[in-house]
Amino acid sequence: MHKLNLIHLSFLIIFASSNVTGRPFSAAGDSASQYAQPSYQATHSCKSLVERSDYQFTIVDATLIEAKNGVPAHCRIDGLIPTEIRFELNLPLNWNGRIYMYGNGGLAGTPAVDRGKQYARDQALKRAFATAYTDTGHDKRVTPGGTFAHNNFHKLVDYGFRAVHLTIKTSKLLAKHYYNHKVNFSYWNGCSTGGRQAMISAQRFPADFDGIVAGAPAANYSGLKFSQAWRTQAIGQSTLTEAKVALLANIIYEACDTLDGHKDGLISDPRRCDFKPNRDLPRCSSQETVSNNCFSISEINALEKYYSPVKIQNRQIYPAMPVGSEILSSNTPSARTGWYPWVINADGRTLFDALGSDFFRYMVTIKDDPSYDWNEFTFETLPDNLAEFSTIVDAIDPDLSRFKDRGGKLVSYFGWADPDINPLTLINYLEQVKNVDPDATDYFRVFLVPGMFHCRGGPGPDSFDMISPLIDWVERKIPPETIPAWKEVDGARIYSRPLCVYPDEALPSENGFHCEMPQDLLH
């Protein structure tokens, strides 16, 4: 691959791994909890925290950071948990009694000095939170992609769940010492891999966090990787281009945009959209096998597979991808289809390849094979170490009873136009939780975002604050009924619409929108 393409791919992986989503804390002023008000002060010097090092963790450095650009003075701790779990803890001199931990993206390994992580940290510090973050036990600058797991079981376990759990436990211990007061409430916010970390925390370690935001959770991680391979094999062997995907989007949206009673360039729920490539796409004649106005037989066949359920040994292991992510991100000249760079990337490797291929090489087989070509996976036999891998990484246990008994609250959201992770996986998981506990909405609520890509982006309303209503739910027993959301371009709000608690949907009315269960989707 050319050097330019390597640089481009690195940028795209950073884009995919960033945790900065929505507008967290933007509704702080309206919060019933008034959580941004500090109540406690540091009782020890920052420098003295290095003395807390013991066999459980090591404080590599503790530095007092002066107030700057609205970020208050705070003690920044660079720590290490055996064997290689790096963590950063920030303790403001004036503290609100809460700790806020933010998650990872992709295959993790992002250092705390990453600009996206710094932004997430500073937004919380401005509201007097202590903040915590971990790279999950490896540095992607040293071990890129999934290579950290190459013949390395403990790093896979760190990535799966151990690093987040030990980081929040250690952070609570250090905060209690620094302020001479225990942490009153702990919160988690993450999307994608951060959403998976959110779910596994609620399932495996229900005492770690009082409130959890799980955005686009890659909870069925194994199924997602098989889906990425399925769709890569389908589209990678076709002649589909971005221009052709834009034509595909136009056909889908022309047929399905108004099915919710409102023509707005969004598909509120793609399950309404009865789209079949073989039936609905214009076919090229033999004289126009390469054209941006029609689809060849091979392209139609590729799309038929793309939108079909993922099966191994003729058993479905991941649901069919809904339509919607094909759309352009905006009406601007620089807009790209939602499939770029996930499924299609004329500049080099796709994100599916960058984020998915190492699953087959280093994670899901007993004997790692760095040379394995995941395009050769036949979907005929399950990998020999899948069961153990799933136990470590997948977050699919529907029993949240221990989290419920502790009073924990979980808010999850998903973009209906996510080109990477299937939003139906969250809906399916919610139904499984409800089968265990019919009263699950008392502590677990889901919000679907029409037109939003993976964690953010797309033509949909991708700006919202999930953390403020979550805090009010945890601390004031005020459950979120709607979440205000809006689309922002160049700092200006283009439009707003509420996000509703699933299965309710924001339906158009004389005064804008109202949340209601759509009758046409009732089963």
Short mmCIF file of C-alpha atoms in Angstrom, two decimals, residues 15-521:
data_model
loop_
_atom_site.label_atom_id
_atom_site.label_comp_id
_atom_site.label_asym_id
_atom_site.label_seq_id
_atom_site.Cartn_x
_atom_site.Cartn_y
_atom_site.Cartn_z
CA PHE A 15 -12.01 8.60 13.24
CA ALA A 16 -13.66 5.25 13.89
CA SER A 17 -12.12 4.93 17.34
CA SER A 18 -12.93 8.39 18.66
CA ASN A 19 -15.25 8.53 21.65
CA VAL A 20 -16.47 12.09 21.13
CA THR A 21 -20.17 11.62 20.33
CA GLY A 22 -23.28 13.70 20.74
CA ARG A 23 -23.07 16.71 23.01
CA PRO A 24 -22.46 15.32 26.51
CA PHE A 25 -23.15 17.74 29.37
CA SER A 26 -24.74 20.30 27.03
CA ALA A 27 -27.93 20.13 29.14
CA ALA A 28 -26.09 20.51 32.45
CA GLY A 29 -27.83 23.81 33.17
CA ASP A 30 -31.23 22.15 32.95
CA SER A 31 -30.32 19.17 35.11
CA ALA A 32 -32.42 18.67 38.24
CA SER A 33 -29.29 17.32 39.92
CA GLN A 34 -27.23 20.47 39.30
CA TYR A 35 -24.31 18.08 39.12
CA ALA A 36 -21.77 20.65 37.93
CA GLN A 37 -21.61 22.27 41.38
CA PRO A 38 -18.49 21.24 43.37
CA SER A 39 -19.05 20.08 46.94
CA TYR A 40 -15.65 18.75 48.06
CA GLN A 41 -12.04 19.86 48.06
CA ALA A 42 -8.78 17.97 47.86
CA THR A 43 -7.30 17.13 51.26
CA HIS A 44 -3.91 15.82 50.09
CA SER A 45 -1.27 17.19 47.75
CA CYS A 46 -1.26 15.86 44.22
CA LYS A 47 2.39 14.89 44.36
CA SER A 48 1.83 12.75 47.45
CA LEU A 49 -0.35 10.35 45.47
CA VAL A 50 2.73 8.64 44.05
CA GLU A 51 3.12 7.13 47.52
CA ARG A 52 -0.07 5.15 46.96
CA SER A 53 1.75 2.78 44.60
CA ASP A 54 1.65 -0.86 45.71
CA TYR A 55 1.48 -4.34 44.22
CA GLN A 56 -2.03 -3.63 42.83
CA PHE A 57 -1.11 -0.50 40.84
CA THR A 58 1.68 1.97 40.29
CA ILE A 59 1.41 5.74 40.08
CA VAL A 60 3.97 6.64 37.43
CA ASP A 61 3.35 10.36 37.76
CA ALA A 62 1.05 12.76 39.58
CA THR A 63 1.12 16.34 38.34
CA LEU A 64 -0.91 19.38 39.36
CA ILE A 65 -2.34 20.96 36.19
CA GLU A 66 -3.17 24.67 36.43
CA ALA A 67 -6.55 25.99 35.34
CA LYS A 68 -6.70 26.87 31.63
CA ASN A 69 -9.36 27.52 28.97
CA GLY A 70 -12.20 26.84 31.37
CA VAL A 71 -10.74 23.55 32.60
CA PRO A 72 -10.21 23.86 36.37
CA ALA A 73 -7.03 23.04 38.23
CA HIS A 74 -6.69 19.31 38.73
CA CYS A 75 -4.33 16.51 39.66
CA ARG A 76 -3.44 14.36 36.66
CA ILE A 77 -2.37 10.82 37.46
CA ASP A 78 -0.59 8.55 35.01
CA GLY A 79 -0.95 5.03 36.35
CA LEU A 80 -0.16 1.41 35.56
CA ILE A 81 -2.05 -1.73 36.57
CA PRO A 82 -0.19 -5.02 36.07
CA THR A 83 0.79 -5.99 33.62
CA GLU A 84 0.35 -3.24 31.02
CA ILE A 85 -2.97 -1.50 31.72
CA ARG A 86 -2.27 2.22 31.42
CA PHE A 87 -4.82 4.56 32.95
CA GLU A 88 -5.26 8.28 33.43
CA LEU A 89 -7.16 9.74 36.37
CA ASN A 90 -7.92 13.45 36.73
CA LEU A 91 -8.99 14.80 40.12
CA PRO A 92 -10.20 18.43 40.20
CA LEU A 93 -9.23 20.40 43.29
CA ASN A 94 -12.94 21.28 43.68
CA TRP A 95 -14.99 18.15 43.10
CA ASN A 96 -18.68 17.34 42.60
CA GLY A 97 -18.43 13.91 44.25
CA ARG A 98 -18.78 11.99 40.99
CA ILE A 99 -16.44 10.10 38.69
CA TYR A 100 -16.93 9.94 34.92
CA MET A 101 -15.24 7.29 32.81
CA TYR A 102 -15.28 7.34 29.02
CA GLY A 103 -14.75 4.43 26.68
CA ASN A 104 -12.76 3.23 23.71
CA GLY A 105 -13.44 2.67 20.05
CA GLY A 106 -12.46 -0.04 17.61
CA LEU A 107 -9.70 -2.26 18.96
CA ALA A 108 -8.85 0.26 21.70
CA GLY A 109 -5.21 0.98 22.56
CA THR A 110 -5.67 4.73 22.14
CA PRO A 111 -3.39 6.61 24.57
CA ALA A 112 -4.80 9.23 26.91
CA VAL A 113 -2.93 11.96 25.00
CA ASP A 114 -5.24 11.45 22.01
CA ARG A 115 -7.08 14.70 21.24
CA GLY A 116 -10.49 13.03 21.27
CA LYS A 117 -9.83 11.55 24.70
CA GLN A 118 -8.54 14.90 25.95
CA TYR A 119 -11.72 16.59 24.74
CA ALA A 120 -13.91 14.03 26.54
CA ARG A 121 -11.83 14.48 29.69
CA ASP A 122 -11.96 18.28 29.63
CA GLN A 123 -15.72 18.45 29.09
CA ALA A 124 -16.22 16.47 32.30
CA LEU A 125 -13.57 18.35 34.26
CA LYS A 126 -15.34 21.62 33.42
CA ARG A 127 -18.33 20.21 35.30
CA ALA A 128 -16.22 19.28 38.35
CA PHE A 129 -16.14 15.52 37.68
CA ALA A 130 -13.17 13.33 38.39
CA THR A 131 -12.40 11.51 35.13
CA ALA A 132 -10.94 8.10 34.34
CA TYR A 133 -9.72 6.44 31.16
CA THR A 134 -7.75 3.33 30.17
CA ASP A 135 -6.10 2.15 26.97
CA THR A 136 -7.30 -1.40 27.93
CA GLY A 137 -3.80 -2.80 28.28
CA HIS A 138 -2.03 -2.05 25.01
CA ASP A 139 -0.80 0.90 22.97
CA LYS A 140 -1.95 0.79 19.35
CA ARG A 141 1.08 2.83 18.33
CA VAL A 142 3.16 -0.21 19.34
CA THR A 143 0.72 -3.06 18.66
CA PRO A 144 -1.71 -1.80 15.99
CA GLY A 145 -5.05 -3.38 15.24
CA GLY A 146 -5.63 -6.72 16.91
CA THR A 147 -1.95 -7.68 17.05
CA PHE A 148 -1.96 -7.08 20.80
CA ALA A 149 -3.84 -10.38 21.17
CA HIS A 150 -1.27 -12.39 19.19
CA ASN A 151 -0.50 -15.37 21.47
CA ASN A 152 -1.38 -13.12 24.41
CA PHE A 153 -4.34 -14.31 26.46
CA HIS A 154 -4.06 -11.78 29.28
CA LYS A 155 -4.17 -8.81 26.90
CA LEU A 156 -7.30 -10.24 25.30
CA VAL A 157 -8.88 -10.48 28.76
CA ASP A 158 -7.77 -6.91 29.52
CA TYR A 159 -9.42 -5.77 26.30
CA GLY A 160 -12.53 -7.80 26.98
CA PHE A 161 -13.34 -6.55 30.47
CA ARG A 162 -10.48 -6.52 33.00
CA ALA A 163 -8.91 -3.13 32.19
CA VAL A 164 -12.11 -1.10 32.58
CA HIS A 165 -13.06 -2.90 35.79
CA LEU A 166 -9.68 -2.48 37.47
CA THR A 167 -9.35 1.12 36.32
CA ILE A 168 -12.63 2.23 37.88
CA LYS A 169 -11.87 0.32 41.10
CA THR A 170 -8.42 1.92 41.32
CA SER A 171 -9.79 5.36 40.44
CA LYS A 172 -12.41 5.20 43.18
CA LEU A 173 -9.75 4.20 45.71
CA LEU A 174 -7.46 7.09 44.75
CA ALA A 175 -10.32 9.60 44.70
CA LYS A 176 -11.39 8.55 48.20
CA HIS A 177 -7.85 9.16 49.46
CA TYR A 178 -7.44 12.49 47.66
CA TYR A 179 -10.69 14.01 48.94
CA ASN A 180 -11.05 11.98 52.13
CA HIS A 181 -14.52 11.14 50.82
CA LYS A 182 -15.82 8.22 48.84
CA VAL A 183 -17.21 8.65 45.33
CA ASN A 184 -20.95 9.33 45.55
CA PHE A 185 -21.82 8.29 41.99
CA SER A 186 -19.90 6.77 39.09
CA TYR A 187 -20.85 7.12 35.41
CA TRP A 188 -19.76 5.54 32.15
CA ASN A 189 -20.13 6.97 28.64
CA GLY A 190 -18.98 5.13 25.52
CA CYS A 191 -19.95 4.31 21.96
CA SER A 192 -19.15 1.34 19.71
CA THR A 193 -16.48 -0.59 21.61
CA GLY A 194 -17.27 1.84 24.42
CA GLY A 195 -20.88 0.68 24.15
CA ARG A 196 -19.75 -2.93 24.44
CA GLN A 197 -17.68 -2.00 27.49
CA ALA A 198 -20.79 -0.35 28.91
CA MET A 199 -22.89 -3.48 28.49
CA ILE A 200 -20.27 -5.85 29.86
CA SER A 201 -19.85 -3.60 32.90
CA ALA A 202 -23.58 -3.77 33.65
CA GLN A 203 -23.62 -7.54 33.13
CA ARG A 204 -20.36 -8.61 34.76
CA PHE A 205 -19.55 -5.85 37.28
CA PRO A 206 -22.85 -4.21 38.30
CA ALA A 207 -21.24 -2.30 41.19
CA ASP A 208 -18.75 -0.43 38.98
CA PHE A 209 -21.13 2.23 37.65
CA ASP A 210 -24.38 3.72 38.90
CA GLY A 211 -25.29 5.09 35.48
CA ILE A 212 -24.22 3.88 32.06
CA VAL A 213 -24.54 5.32 28.55
CA ALA A 214 -24.06 2.63 25.89
CA GLY A 215 -23.92 4.09 22.38
CA ALA A 216 -24.11 1.76 19.36
CA PRO A 217 -22.88 -1.12 21.49
CA ALA A 218 -20.75 -3.72 19.73
CA ALA A 219 -22.11 -6.12 22.34
CA ASN A 220 -22.41 -9.10 20.01
CA TYR A 221 -18.80 -8.58 19.03
CA SER A 222 -18.34 -12.02 17.51
CA GLY A 223 -21.45 -11.66 15.37
CA LEU A 224 -20.32 -8.21 14.25
CA LYS A 225 -16.98 -9.55 13.02
CA PHE A 226 -18.66 -12.32 11.08
CA SER A 227 -21.01 -9.68 9.64
CA GLN A 228 -18.09 -7.50 8.60
CA ALA A 229 -16.52 -10.48 6.84
CA TRP A 230 -19.86 -11.38 5.22
CA ARG A 231 -20.40 -7.89 3.84
CA THR A 232 -16.74 -7.44 2.84
CA GLN A 233 -16.86 -10.63 0.80
CA ALA A 234 -20.14 -9.54 -0.80
CA ILE A 235 -19.19 -5.99 -1.77
CA GLY A 236 -15.44 -6.49 -2.18
CA GLN A 237 -15.96 -8.86 -5.09
CA SER A 238 -18.31 -6.47 -6.93
CA THR A 239 -17.74 -3.33 -9.00
CA LEU A 240 -19.79 -1.11 -6.70
CA THR A 241 -18.48 2.43 -6.33
CA GLU A 242 -19.49 5.37 -4.16
CA ALA A 243 -21.41 6.83 -7.08
CA LYS A 244 -23.34 3.58 -7.44
CA VAL A 245 -24.06 3.51 -3.69
CA ALA A 246 -25.41 7.07 -3.98
CA LEU A 247 -27.79 5.84 -6.69
CA LEU A 248 -28.77 2.95 -4.42
CA ALA A 249 -29.52 5.44 -1.64
CA ASN A 250 -31.70 7.57 -3.91
CA ILE A 251 -33.80 4.55 -4.91
CA ILE A 252 -34.21 3.38 -1.31
CA TYR A 253 -35.06 6.80 0.11
CA GLU A 254 -37.45 7.63 -2.74
CA ALA A 255 -39.42 4.53 -1.82
CA CYS A 256 -39.13 4.68 1.97
CA ASP A 257 -38.65 8.26 3.18
CA THR A 258 -42.37 9.03 3.44
CA LEU A 259 -43.44 5.74 5.03
CA ASP A 260 -43.44 7.44 8.44
CA GLY A 261 -45.79 10.14 7.11
CA HIS A 262 -43.09 12.77 6.81
CA LYS A 263 -40.76 13.52 3.88
CA ASP A 264 -37.59 14.76 5.53
CA GLY A 265 -34.68 12.85 3.99
CA LEU A 266 -34.70 10.35 6.86
CA ILE A 267 -36.01 6.84 7.36
CA SER A 268 -37.46 6.78 10.87
CA ASP A 269 -37.53 3.00 11.06
CA PRO A 270 -36.06 0.98 8.16
CA ARG A 271 -38.09 -2.09 9.11
CA ARG A 272 -40.93 -0.40 7.19
CA CYS A 273 -38.88 -0.41 4.02
CA ASP A 274 -39.61 -3.40 1.81
CA PHE A 275 -36.52 -3.27 -0.39
CA LYS A 276 -35.17 -6.14 -2.47
CA PRO A 277 -32.20 -5.45 -4.76
CA ASN A 278 -33.18 -8.15 -7.23
CA ARG A 279 -36.67 -6.68 -7.59
CA ASP A 280 -36.22 -2.94 -7.12
CA LEU A 281 -32.94 -1.94 -8.78
CA PRO A 282 -32.63 -1.01 -12.47
CA ARG A 283 -30.64 -3.62 -14.34
CA CYS A 284 -27.93 -2.77 -16.81
CA SER A 285 -28.28 -4.16 -20.29
CA SER A 286 -25.47 -6.23 -21.78
CA GLN A 287 -24.21 -3.06 -23.51
CA GLU A 288 -23.93 -1.06 -20.26
CA THR A 289 -22.30 -3.42 -17.79
CA VAL A 290 -20.42 -0.48 -16.26
CA SER A 291 -22.76 2.42 -15.59
CA ASN A 292 -23.71 4.76 -12.74
CA ASN A 293 -27.37 4.64 -13.80
CA CYS A 294 -28.02 0.92 -13.44
CA PHE A 295 -26.76 -2.19 -11.66
CA SER A 296 -25.10 -5.22 -13.18
CA ILE A 297 -26.17 -8.74 -12.25
CA SER A 298 -23.03 -9.18 -10.13
CA GLU A 299 -23.73 -5.93 -8.25
CA ILE A 300 -27.33 -6.95 -7.57
CA ASN A 301 -26.18 -10.35 -6.35
CA ALA A 302 -23.61 -8.67 -4.10
CA LEU A 303 -26.31 -6.44 -2.58
CA GLU A 304 -28.65 -9.39 -2.12
CA LYS A 305 -25.99 -11.02 0.02
CA TYR A 306 -25.10 -7.76 1.78
CA TYR A 307 -28.67 -7.29 3.05
CA SER A 308 -29.18 -10.95 4.00
CA PRO A 309 -28.77 -12.50 7.47
CA VAL A 310 -25.31 -13.83 8.30
CA LYS A 311 -25.30 -17.61 8.53
CA ILE A 312 -22.74 -20.22 9.55
CA GLN A 313 -23.61 -23.85 8.95
CA ASN A 314 -26.95 -22.53 7.67
CA ARG A 315 -27.72 -21.09 11.13
CA GLN A 316 -28.34 -17.35 11.48
CA ILE A 317 -25.80 -15.73 13.79
CA TYR A 318 -26.37 -12.04 12.97
CA PRO A 319 -29.46 -10.25 11.64
CA ALA A 320 -29.83 -8.84 8.15
CA MET A 321 -28.58 -5.28 7.78
CA PRO A 322 -31.37 -2.70 7.49
CA VAL A 323 -31.29 -0.10 4.73
CA GLY A 324 -30.49 3.55 5.38
CA SER A 325 -26.73 3.89 5.74
CA GLU A 326 -26.24 4.27 1.97
CA ILE A 327 -27.31 7.94 2.13
CA LEU A 328 -24.92 10.88 1.75
CA SER A 329 -23.92 12.50 5.03
CA SER A 330 -25.24 15.91 3.97
CA ASN A 331 -26.11 18.09 0.98
CA THR A 332 -22.66 19.65 0.86
CA PRO A 333 -20.23 19.02 -2.05
CA SER A 334 -17.85 17.16 0.29
CA ALA A 335 -20.51 14.73 1.52
CA ARG A 336 -19.75 11.01 1.35
CA THR A 337 -22.00 8.00 1.51
CA GLY A 338 -22.39 6.33 4.89
CA TRP A 339 -20.66 3.27 3.43
CA TYR A 340 -17.41 5.22 3.11
CA PRO A 341 -14.91 4.23 4.42
CA TRP A 342 -16.52 1.25 6.14
CA VAL A 343 -17.59 -0.85 3.17
CA ILE A 344 -16.15 1.05 0.20
CA ASN A 345 -12.87 2.94 0.13
CA ALA A 346 -11.21 3.71 -3.20
CA ASP A 347 -8.23 5.13 -1.26
CA GLY A 348 -7.18 1.78 0.24
CA ARG A 349 -8.36 -0.64 2.91
CA THR A 350 -11.86 -0.34 4.24
CA LEU A 351 -12.51 0.12 7.94
CA PHE A 352 -14.13 -3.31 7.95
CA ASP A 353 -10.81 -4.77 6.85
CA ALA A 354 -8.80 -2.67 9.32
CA LEU A 355 -11.06 -3.45 12.27
CA GLY A 356 -12.33 -6.92 11.41
CA SER A 357 -9.63 -9.03 9.81
CA ASP A 358 -7.51 -9.38 12.96
CA PHE A 359 -10.43 -11.05 14.73
CA PHE A 360 -9.75 -14.08 12.54
CA ARG A 361 -5.96 -13.83 12.78
CA TYR A 362 -5.37 -13.29 16.49
CA MET A 363 -8.54 -13.69 18.55
CA VAL A 364 -10.93 -16.44 17.67
CA THR A 365 -8.71 -19.44 16.90
CA ILE A 366 -6.59 -21.50 19.26
CA LYS A 367 -3.53 -21.11 17.06
CA ASP A 368 -3.05 -17.57 15.77
CA ASP A 369 -2.31 -17.16 12.07
CA PRO A 370 -1.09 -13.63 11.16
CA SER A 371 -1.11 -14.57 7.45
CA TYR A 372 -4.78 -15.63 7.38
CA ASP A 373 -6.87 -13.98 4.66
CA TRP A 374 -10.32 -13.40 6.13
CA ASN A 375 -11.78 -13.28 2.63
CA GLU A 376 -11.22 -17.04 2.59
CA PHE A 377 -13.52 -17.68 5.56
CA THR A 378 -16.20 -19.99 4.18
CA PHE A 379 -18.94 -19.63 6.83
CA GLU A 380 -19.12 -23.41 6.95
CA THR A 381 -17.31 -24.08 10.24
CA LEU A 382 -17.15 -22.08 13.47
CA PRO A 383 -13.63 -21.02 14.54
CA ASP A 384 -12.25 -23.42 17.14
CA ASN A 385 -11.88 -20.86 19.94
CA LEU A 386 -15.12 -18.96 19.42
CA ALA A 387 -16.77 -20.12 22.67
CA GLU A 388 -13.90 -18.95 24.88
CA PHE A 389 -13.55 -15.67 22.98
CA SER A 390 -17.27 -14.99 23.33
CA THR A 391 -17.09 -15.54 27.09
CA ILE A 392 -14.36 -12.91 27.35
CA VAL A 393 -15.49 -10.21 24.91
CA ASP A 394 -19.16 -10.56 23.99
CA ALA A 395 -21.64 -8.67 26.18
CA ILE A 396 -24.86 -10.59 25.49
CA ASP A 397 -26.05 -11.80 28.92
CA PRO A 398 -29.69 -10.61 29.23
CA ASP A 399 -29.79 -11.04 33.01
CA LEU A 400 -29.33 -7.53 34.46
CA SER A 401 -30.90 -8.40 37.81
CA ARG A 402 -27.78 -7.58 39.86
CA PHE A 403 -27.44 -4.22 38.12
CA LYS A 404 -31.13 -3.55 38.78
CA ASP A 405 -30.86 -4.56 42.45
CA ARG A 406 -28.06 -2.04 42.94
CA GLY A 407 -30.24 0.71 41.53
CA GLY A 408 -28.19 1.04 38.35
CA LYS A 409 -29.59 2.78 35.28
CA LEU A 410 -28.67 2.06 31.65
CA VAL A 411 -29.38 4.27 28.65
CA SER A 412 -28.50 3.00 25.18
CA TYR A 413 -28.80 4.60 21.76
CA PHE A 414 -28.20 3.61 18.16
CA GLY A 415 -28.23 5.31 14.77
CA TRP A 416 -30.75 3.66 12.43
CA ALA A 417 -28.31 4.42 9.57
CA ASP A 418 -25.26 2.85 11.20
CA PRO A 419 -23.11 1.32 8.41
CA ASP A 420 -21.06 -0.78 10.84
CA ILE A 421 -23.03 -2.32 13.71
CA ASN A 422 -26.59 -3.51 13.16
CA PRO A 423 -29.08 -1.51 15.31
CA LEU A 424 -31.35 -4.56 15.38
CA THR A 425 -28.83 -6.21 17.71
CA LEU A 426 -29.71 -3.68 20.42
CA ILE A 427 -33.44 -4.13 19.86
CA ASN A 428 -33.03 -7.90 20.01
CA TYR A 429 -31.01 -7.61 23.22
CA LEU A 430 -33.63 -5.36 24.81
CA GLU A 431 -36.32 -7.94 24.03
CA GLN A 432 -34.17 -10.66 25.59
CA VAL A 433 -33.77 -8.57 28.75
CA LYS A 434 -37.54 -8.02 28.83
CA ASN A 435 -38.07 -11.77 28.56
CA VAL A 436 -36.05 -12.13 31.76
CA ASP A 437 -37.63 -9.09 33.43
CA PRO A 438 -40.82 -7.55 31.94
CA ASP A 439 -40.13 -4.39 33.97
CA ALA A 440 -36.75 -3.79 32.33
CA THR A 441 -37.65 -0.26 31.19
CA ASP A 442 -37.54 0.73 34.87
CA TYR A 443 -33.74 0.68 34.56
CA PHE A 444 -32.90 0.11 30.87
CA ARG A 445 -34.09 2.41 28.08
CA VAL A 446 -33.22 2.51 24.39
CA PHE A 447 -33.33 5.45 21.97
CA LEU A 448 -33.09 5.03 18.18
CA VAL A 449 -31.76 7.92 16.07
CA PRO A 450 -33.05 8.14 12.47
CA GLY A 451 -30.42 9.01 9.87
CA MET A 452 -27.43 8.82 12.22
CA PHE A 453 -24.35 6.90 11.13
CA HIS A 454 -22.00 5.06 13.50
CA CYS A 455 -22.07 6.97 16.81
CA ARG A 456 -22.43 10.29 14.99
CA GLY A 457 -22.63 11.84 11.53
CA GLY A 458 -25.15 11.35 8.77
CA PRO A 459 -28.17 13.51 7.91
CA GLY A 460 -29.95 12.64 11.17
CA PRO A 461 -30.02 14.52 14.50
CA ASP A 462 -26.69 13.35 15.90
CA SER A 463 -26.30 16.03 18.60
CA PHE A 464 -27.80 15.17 21.99
CA ASP A 465 -26.90 14.87 25.66
CA MET A 466 -27.53 11.41 27.12
CA ILE A 467 -25.46 11.84 30.28
CA SER A 468 -27.45 14.68 31.91
CA PRO A 469 -30.82 12.88 31.85
CA LEU A 470 -29.06 9.71 32.98
CA ILE A 471 -27.69 11.52 36.03
CA ASP A 472 -31.17 12.81 36.87
CA TRP A 473 -32.51 9.27 36.51
CA VAL A 474 -29.88 7.87 38.89
CA GLU A 475 -29.88 10.66 41.45
CA ARG A 476 -33.38 12.15 41.26
CA LYS A 477 -35.39 9.13 40.07
CA ILE A 478 -36.52 11.06 36.98
CA PRO A 479 -36.63 8.56 34.08
CA PRO A 480 -35.88 9.99 30.62
CA GLU A 481 -39.02 10.07 28.47
CA THR A 482 -37.53 12.00 25.55
CA ILE A 483 -34.05 13.24 24.67
CA PRO A 484 -33.81 16.53 22.74
CA ALA A 485 -31.71 16.04 19.60
CA TRP A 486 -30.71 18.29 16.75
CA LYS A 487 -28.64 18.49 13.59
CA GLU A 488 -25.81 20.96 13.69
CA VAL A 489 -23.81 22.20 10.68
CA ASP A 490 -20.97 24.72 11.10
CA GLY A 491 -22.16 25.52 14.62
CA ALA A 492 -25.74 26.25 13.58
CA ARG A 493 -28.78 24.12 14.43
CA ILE A 494 -30.49 23.06 11.21
CA TYR A 495 -33.45 21.28 12.81
CA SER A 496 -34.50 19.53 16.02
CA ARG A 497 -36.57 16.49 16.89
CA PRO A 498 -36.96 14.43 20.06
CA LEU A 499 -35.59 10.95 20.56
CA CYS A 500 -38.20 8.66 22.08
CA VAL A 501 -37.98 5.66 24.36
CA TYR A 502 -38.20 2.58 22.14
CA PRO A 503 -40.62 1.29 20.90
CA ASP A 504 -42.10 4.79 20.71
CA GLU A 505 -41.17 6.86 17.68
CA ALA A 506 -41.12 10.61 17.00
CA LEU A 507 -44.14 11.01 14.74
CA PRO A 508 -44.90 14.30 12.96
CA SER A 509 -47.71 16.47 14.36
CA GLU A 510 -48.99 20.03 14.03
CA ASN A 511 -46.55 21.18 16.72
CA GLY A 512 -43.53 19.29 15.45
CA PHE A 513 -43.26 15.75 16.81
CA HIS A 514 -44.80 13.62 19.50
CA CYS A 515 -43.65 10.27 20.87
CA GLU A 516 -46.02 7.43 20.14
CA MET A 517 -45.86 3.72 19.45
CA PRO A 518 -46.32 3.39 15.66
CA GLN A 519 -49.27 1.13 14.92
CA ASP A 520 -47.86 -0.20 11.65
CA LEU A 521 -44.87 -1.75 13.41
#
